[in-house]
């Protein structure tokens, strides 16, 4: 049954969603999912539909310090590639833009050999930001969701600067961390399996003031990329460095992505962890510092290269270059050494600096021997090279404490990125702390080959260690040698140890390098540039950017579709030869017409249940025959259902019964059943449909649900068979609300169903007509049944004597035959829904006693099915409060007063008051018939009977008739109180029992017979 799909839709949905299962062998039967042979065959020919593609990925990282206006500079440095100071960033510029520089030109003395690509399309823009909010605020760290509007302003700044057509494909924020990934118009359609996650490592080790945001995506259905934006623990102490290492390890171990699904929809079981990707990029404010050197010394050393910038800037502003050039450097004030104010146009400043510096350098070096920066002891590159061995990150990687498993970094040719005075180009921290300049902001990358090479190296080292331990255990301290070799000597390598010192050049990435991907494709990666943007002045960090060229294999959709067709044809041809074949024959059925529904004329290729009514079981049969030439093993499997619905082999309202035992009957009851047939064998299957769930009945009554589903019969090594099932629901008064029953016409709910929905339903009844008819019929038939029994069963105790709950208690029923009883109850339900008199509906031979029992069962079921009962939760709250108040105040009422008070409360709800009266009046009449009271003498004052707070006797009377009447009243009240009053019970047992007792007393007070009356 589905409220959203027809049987045809369900069949199509089933064909696309149900994963195939192969059946077991004779030795081990099971219905388990296996990879589709079509997908496997298509994958085997993947080389025919893969094409080589190239993509440029630009990564930018910036700690914005939660400072206002930082987003205004995003376009300049991240998208346009501006904000770079020539000579301080290892990049060649032309009009504040990137230019190509020939290695043999005279300019190469001042410009490193790396330059930015120009006018080339960027396939992916990856922006990693830190501290977009104040991460020192505990309020921000504890925030459940990111602050509204923070990411929007950054997205607006990025999108306004990018060329048209770029799409945001991934976004993730964790407190102050934000990652945004944009794809070009040609790349965006090829991006799939995007998954974002975050790992908090801040306060308490889990909050998000520190940590990482991560994104995994797949390019061209083949290449997995991971981007990690980090913000690690700050501080220059050793403990801070150890915590940064811990932050990294936690990010790697705790990060989890959504599973990647293959073409069949099954999970690949790969790609969920950091390390499963083909290419990874890790960037952000890693906070690793330059240590073991005094910060003032590092600042003084770097100022030798930045000081001329400040002096020339000051001279340019004062238009007195000659005067200032004659002054000793000691006379130059600190103000003259500071950078321009933030309000000055940074681009203009950079151009003046570049022009003036270049002319000065040209004059200065005119007579000098041309040296490469790496060979010039006075160059910035030489200074940077001398500082890098003191970089914590390099040392931790070298010592295998952090990011040592294959991670690499481009050559660092730029100034440290932290910490600067806000608004300056290269004025390092002038505050009281005077922090040591450090490369806190980094961009690292790793290929699958890098990771595999590292793992292989570790494996070899472990094997060597074990070999050494074995040799030591054998008493051999020296390594064994080949008998044919006396000694080996290599003058190029002997006497050196590459692992002793860190070599910065080992991390440089300037040429294409192959990368072994999971798909074993010939993918390659090249780092085009890696630099900082010194002219970005609005934060105390300088942003970093890097560009990578990536060659990778991507799926060509047209070629793949063509190969897919060829593979499908080949597989069909192979499968048709010798596969098992079964045929399903559904027994023909002439669908009933009734309830005003016309017989449908279209041919239905499935099981048609016809008219289906409440609690009536409809049975249909089908035959499964093995019409092939080989043995067939088959069974029904779980069918796909929409989210929120019950799965399983069949819907809850349908049972499937075979005429033989299954092959795995001895397995647990939850196992799927399989059957084996030899060629020519047949199996008969009986399908039984019964709608008994009242929630489903309500959905069918309201038209929200349909009796419609599809069974899936799977044949091992054969094709699946889909068996649609449908039925037409016959509306019923069961499961309705009391208010909706008030507007039903005299002809019942089925007559109302036939009317036009726009037609006026007519006036409301004072109470449900169905309730009135049932109570009235029970009153009359009880009197008749008691009389008939007295006439025909003189010496046999009647059921109402044996059971005080007759005719409402199932244990008291004389009519015990299940099939006969089901037949009669169905007659009563149909008569109730059609507005047909009960006396005309019952077979004439049915006794009054059988009739009253069936009617009583129907009445109980009818009240149980009411959506809100007779006394709702709101009404009961008012009644219970009044009873509790009298209990506490010890102000009991007599029976008449109690009845009057209850009816007064119910009078606010006329329909419910009348319904309650119908019910209690009927119960009193039945009690008078089955437990009548006769006149008795007045009670003796010496033996008074104690009364309850409602006026009801607490103890049984000594008079047998009166005692029996008390038991009947108690039984009736127990049966009906829980279904008439629809309100939740208290969770505590004592309060629950007290509430149950009050509910019984509310009904019992109306059933109490007046003493001394008949």
XYZ file of N, CA and C in Angstrom, residues 594-713:
360
model
N -19.813 -3.079 -5.880
C -20.624 -2.796 -4.708
C -20.258 -1.457 -4.163
N -21.059 -1.010 -3.216
C -20.780 0.278 -2.625
C -20.879 1.405 -3.612
N -21.635 1.185 -4.707
C -21.798 2.259 -5.665
C -20.669 2.375 -6.654
N -19.703 1.435 -6.642
C -18.570 1.531 -7.549
C -18.846 0.707 -8.796
N -18.520 1.282 -9.930
C -18.734 0.592 -11.189
C -17.605 -0.384 -11.449
N -17.919 -1.457 -12.169
C -16.911 -2.441 -12.518
C -15.915 -1.832 -13.502
N -14.605 -1.957 -13.211
C -13.596 -1.412 -14.103
C -13.425 -2.326 -15.305
N -13.197 -1.718 -16.463
C -13.158 -2.497 -17.704
C -11.744 -2.790 -18.172
N -10.731 -2.035 -17.700
C -9.394 -2.249 -18.227
C -8.813 -3.566 -17.717
N -7.885 -4.114 -18.489
C -7.230 -5.357 -18.140
C -6.129 -5.035 -17.122
N -6.138 -5.761 -16.003
C -5.150 -5.544 -14.949
C -4.236 -6.751 -14.879
N -2.957 -6.534 -15.139
C -1.974 -7.616 -15.130
C -1.450 -7.811 -13.712
N -2.268 -8.358 -12.847
C -1.857 -8.551 -11.479
C -2.963 -9.190 -10.665
N -2.833 -9.106 -9.345
C -3.805 -9.683 -8.427
C -4.810 -8.599 -8.058
N -6.061 -8.802 -8.501
C -7.120 -7.849 -8.196
C -7.942 -8.409 -7.036
N -7.887 -7.718 -5.898
C -8.623 -8.166 -4.717
C -10.091 -7.800 -4.777
N -10.454 -6.945 -5.706
C -11.845 -6.511 -5.786
C -12.180 -5.564 -4.648
N -13.435 -5.655 -4.170
C -13.876 -4.808 -3.072
C -13.278 -5.322 -1.765
N -12.659 -4.435 -1.013
C -12.044 -4.780 0.266
C -12.709 -3.941 1.349
N -13.179 -4.612 2.395
C -13.832 -3.904 3.498
C -13.095 -4.199 4.799
N -13.442 -3.448 5.803
C -12.779 -3.521 7.107
C -12.948 -4.899 7.734
N -11.826 -5.526 8.110
C -11.754 -6.798 8.837
C -12.240 -7.999 8.039
N -12.542 -7.803 6.767
C -12.985 -8.937 5.960
C -11.809 -9.422 5.119
N -11.499 -10.711 5.228
C -10.341 -11.271 4.542
C -10.691 -11.648 3.108
N -9.922 -11.086 2.162
C -10.081 -11.426 0.743
C -8.921 -12.330 0.352
N -9.234 -13.411 -0.346
C -8.229 -14.408 -0.712
C -8.147 -14.532 -2.227
N -6.916 -14.558 -2.731
C -6.681 -14.782 -4.147
C -5.559 -15.812 -4.277
N -5.535 -16.517 -5.408
C -4.557 -17.584 -5.635
C -3.767 -17.320 -6.907
N -2.551 -17.838 -6.916
C -1.757 -17.812 -8.145
C -0.878 -19.057 -8.173
N -0.474 -19.431 -9.365
C 0.335 -20.635 -9.569
C 1.670 -20.241 -10.171
N 2.737 -20.780 -9.597
C 4.087 -20.539 -10.115
C 4.576 -21.849 -10.718
N 4.943 -21.818 -11.990
C 5.367 -23.027 -12.697
C 6.770 -22.849 -13.250
N 7.567 -23.906 -13.180
C 8.896 -23.910 -13.783
C 8.743 -24.346 -15.230
N 8.770 -23.363 -16.137
C 8.570 -23.653 -17.561
C 9.896 -23.685 -18.318
N 11.009 -23.669 -17.582
C 12.308 -23.726 -18.234
C 12.842 -25.145 -18.278
N 14.104 -25.237 -18.662
C 14.724 -26.558 -18.815
C 15.686 -26.876 -17.681
N 15.858 -25.940 -16.736
C 16.759 -26.180 -15.609
C 15.999 -25.938 -14.311
N 16.590 -26.422 -13.229
C 15.983 -26.242 -11.924
C 15.920 -24.760 -11.574
N 14.836 -24.356 -10.934
C 14.635 -22.950 -10.580
C 14.525 -22.811 -9.065
N 15.291 -21.864 -8.522
C 15.213 -21.536 -7.100
C 14.703 -20.101 -6.999
N 13.653 -19.880 -6.223
C 13.015 -18.564 -6.216
C 12.495 -18.256 -4.813
N 12.047 -17.029 -4.645
C 11.464 -16.585 -3.373
C 11.117 -15.116 -3.448
N 10.156 -14.714 -2.635
C 9.803 -13.302 -2.546
C 10.862 -12.576 -1.713
N 11.237 -11.394 -2.156
C 12.246 -10.608 -1.448
C 11.633 -9.298 -0.962
N 12.386 -8.616 -0.114
C 11.918 -7.330 0.405
C 11.664 -6.359 -0.738
N 10.529 -5.724 -0.687
C 10.179 -4.759 -1.719
C 10.571 -3.354 -1.286
N 10.913 -2.498 -2.246
C 11.260 -1.118 -1.886
C 10.016 -0.329 -1.522
N 10.121 0.472 -0.507
C 8.986 1.284 -0.059
C 9.466 2.702 0.182
N 8.546 3.671 0.097
C 8.927 5.059 0.425
C 9.361 5.167 1.871
N 10.112 6.223 2.160
C 10.620 6.450 3.517
C 9.464 6.541 4.495
N 9.603 5.885 5.634
C 8.590 5.937 6.675
C 7.590 4.807 6.627
N 7.558 4.026 5.539
C 6.613 2.928 5.438
C 7.299 1.606 5.790
N 6.464 0.630 6.148
C 6.974 -0.678 6.565
C 7.481 -1.457 5.358
N 8.689 -2.007 5.501
C 9.249 -2.799 4.430
C 8.839 -4.253 4.554
N 9.678 -5.133 4.056
C 9.383 -6.558 4.131
C 8.961 -7.132 2.798
N 8.729 -8.442 2.817
C 8.320 -9.135 1.600
C 6.953 -8.675 1.126
N 6.045 -8.414 2.059
C 4.685 -8.015 1.718
C 4.235 -6.927 2.673
N 3.200 -6.176 2.305
C 2.663 -5.173 3.241
C 2.034 -5.853 4.448
N 1.830 -5.080 5.506
C 1.331 -5.655 6.757
C -0.049 -6.262 6.603
N -0.831 -5.823 5.634
C -2.205 -6.306 5.479
C -2.298 -7.531 4.562
N -1.161 -8.050 4.104
C -1.180 -9.173 3.165
C -0.302 -10.296 3.688
N -0.819 -11.518 3.639
C -0.024 -12.704 3.989
C 0.120 -13.590 2.756
N 1.285 -14.264 2.661
C 1.588 -15.136 1.515
C 1.783 -16.544 2.034
N 1.000 -17.482 1.487
C 1.053 -18.871 1.947
C 1.294 -19.804 0.763
N 2.372 -20.600 0.865
C 2.681 -21.593 -0.167
C 2.075 -22.940 0.231
N 1.860 -23.787 -0.756
C 1.279 -25.104 -0.475
C 2.352 -26.144 -0.164
N 3.573 -25.701 0.050
C 4.655 -26.605 0.426
C 5.612 -25.876 1.353
N 6.439 -26.664 2.033
C 7.419 -26.070 2.941
C 8.578 -25.484 2.148
N 9.173 -24.458 2.694
C 10.302 -23.830 2.018
C 11.564 -24.660 2.248
N 12.592 -24.347 1.439
C 13.853 -25.070 1.555
C 14.578 -24.769 2.863
N 14.269 -23.635 3.482
C 14.988 -23.226 4.695
C 14.029 -23.029 5.864
N 13.076 -23.938 6.008
C 12.112 -23.841 7.105
C 12.765 -23.932 8.471
N 13.921 -24.591 8.530
C 14.576 -24.773 9.827
C 15.356 -23.540 10.283
N 15.450 -22.528 9.417
C 16.171 -21.316 9.798
C 15.283 -20.440 10.662
N 15.802 -19.305 11.131
C 15.020 -18.431 12.010
C 13.817 -17.882 11.265
N 12.834 -17.473 12.054
C 11.553 -17.056 11.473
C 11.682 -15.800 10.619
N 12.706 -15.008 10.830
C 12.855 -13.779 10.067
C 13.538 -13.980 8.727
N 14.017 -15.205 8.435
C 14.730 -15.446 7.181
C 13.755 -15.467 6.014
N 14.213 -14.986 4.867
C 13.398 -15.033 3.659
C 13.273 -16.487 3.192
N 12.086 -16.828 2.723
C 11.822 -18.223 2.328
C 12.145 -18.437 0.860
N 12.849 -19.549 0.595
C 13.181 -19.902 -0.780
C 12.601 -21.267 -1.116
N 12.299 -21.441 -2.382
C 11.677 -22.684 -2.862
C 12.397 -23.115 -4.131
N 12.506 -24.440 -4.310
C 13.177 -25.000 -5.480
C 12.204 -25.895 -6.245
N 12.163 -25.707 -7.561
C 11.293 -26.523 -8.419
C 12.121 -27.119 -9.557
N 11.845 -28.375 -9.821
C 12.421 -29.020 -10.997
C 11.605 -28.617 -12.228
N 12.163 -28.748 -13.406
C 11.407 -28.415 -14.617
C 10.050 -29.128 -14.635
N 8.987 -28.388 -14.915
C 7.640 -28.944 -14.971
C 6.886 -28.861 -13.659
N 7.565 -28.573 -12.528
C 6.888 -28.479 -11.234
C 6.082 -27.181 -11.133
N 5.074 -27.236 -10.230
C 4.265 -26.045 -9.954
C 4.120 -25.871 -8.443
N 3.886 -24.645 -8.039
C 3.628 -24.295 -6.648
C 2.410 -23.385 -6.613
N 1.483 -23.668 -5.703
C 0.304 -22.821 -5.537
C 0.529 -21.857 -4.371
N 0.154 -20.613 -4.580
C 0.354 -19.564 -3.579
C -0.991 -18.918 -3.292
N -1.293 -18.757 -2.006
C -2.526 -18.098 -1.578
C -2.185 -16.746 -0.960
N -2.836 -15.713 -1.445
C -2.643 -14.354 -0.939
C -3.888 -13.943 -0.173
N -3.715 -13.582 1.092
C -4.843 -13.200 1.948
C -4.656 -11.753 2.407
N -5.654 -10.923 2.103
C -5.597 -9.512 2.459
C -6.646 -9.205 3.516
N -6.215 -8.594 4.638
C -7.127 -8.201 5.713
C -6.717 -6.825 6.209
N -7.620 -5.860 6.116
C -7.348 -4.512 6.601
C -7.899 -4.418 8.020
N -6.996 -4.382 9.008
C -7.423 -4.326 10.401
C -6.763 -3.201 11.195
N -5.687 -2.634 10.688
C -5.046 -1.524 11.389
C -5.931 -0.283 11.272
N -6.333 0.284 12.415
C -7.306 1.368 12.398
C -6.715 2.637 11.795
N -5.397 2.861 11.927
C -4.791 4.027 11.305
C -4.839 3.913 9.788
N -4.634 2.716 9.291
C -4.746 2.505 7.855
C -6.183 2.690 7.396
N -7.134 2.225 8.204
C -8.550 2.408 7.868
C -8.871 3.889 7.736
N -8.372 4.701 8.647
C -8.626 6.142 8.572
C -8.027 6.737 7.301
N -6.800 6.317 6.964
C -6.183 6.820 5.742
C -6.958 6.420 4.506
N -7.491 5.196 4.482
C -8.301 4.755 3.341
C -9.624 5.502 3.283
N -10.247 5.717 4.445
C -11.504 6.469 4.476
C -11.322 7.884 3.926
N -10.195 8.501 4.261
C -9.944 9.873 3.848
C -9.362 9.972 2.443
N -9.072 8.844 1.808
C -8.525 8.857 0.462
C -7.035 9.139 0.401
N -6.365 9.152 1.545
C -4.928 9.410 1.572
C -4.113 8.165 1.232
N -4.681 7.005 1.427
C -3.999 5.751 1.150
C -4.772 4.951 0.118
N -4.094 4.028 -0.505
C -4.709 3.117 -1.467
C -4.281 1.689 -1.155
N -5.126 0.765 -1.533
C -4.773 -0.657 -1.425
C -4.038 -1.008 -2.706
N -2.740 -0.864 -2.652
C -1.930 -1.011 -3.857
C -0.491 -1.306 -3.455
N 0.094 -2.315 -4.041
C 1.482 -2.662 -3.734
C 2.009 -3.573 -4.838
N 3.289 -3.904 -4.735
C 3.938 -4.783 -5.712
C 4.806 -5.778 -4.966
N 4.619 -7.057 -5.230
C 5.479 -8.103 -4.697
C 6.604 -8.368 -5.687
N 7.781 -8.702 -5.153
C 8.938 -8.954 -6.010
C 9.366 -10.402 -5.823
N 9.263 -11.191 -6.887
C 9.661 -12.593 -6.869
C 11.007 -12.717 -7.575
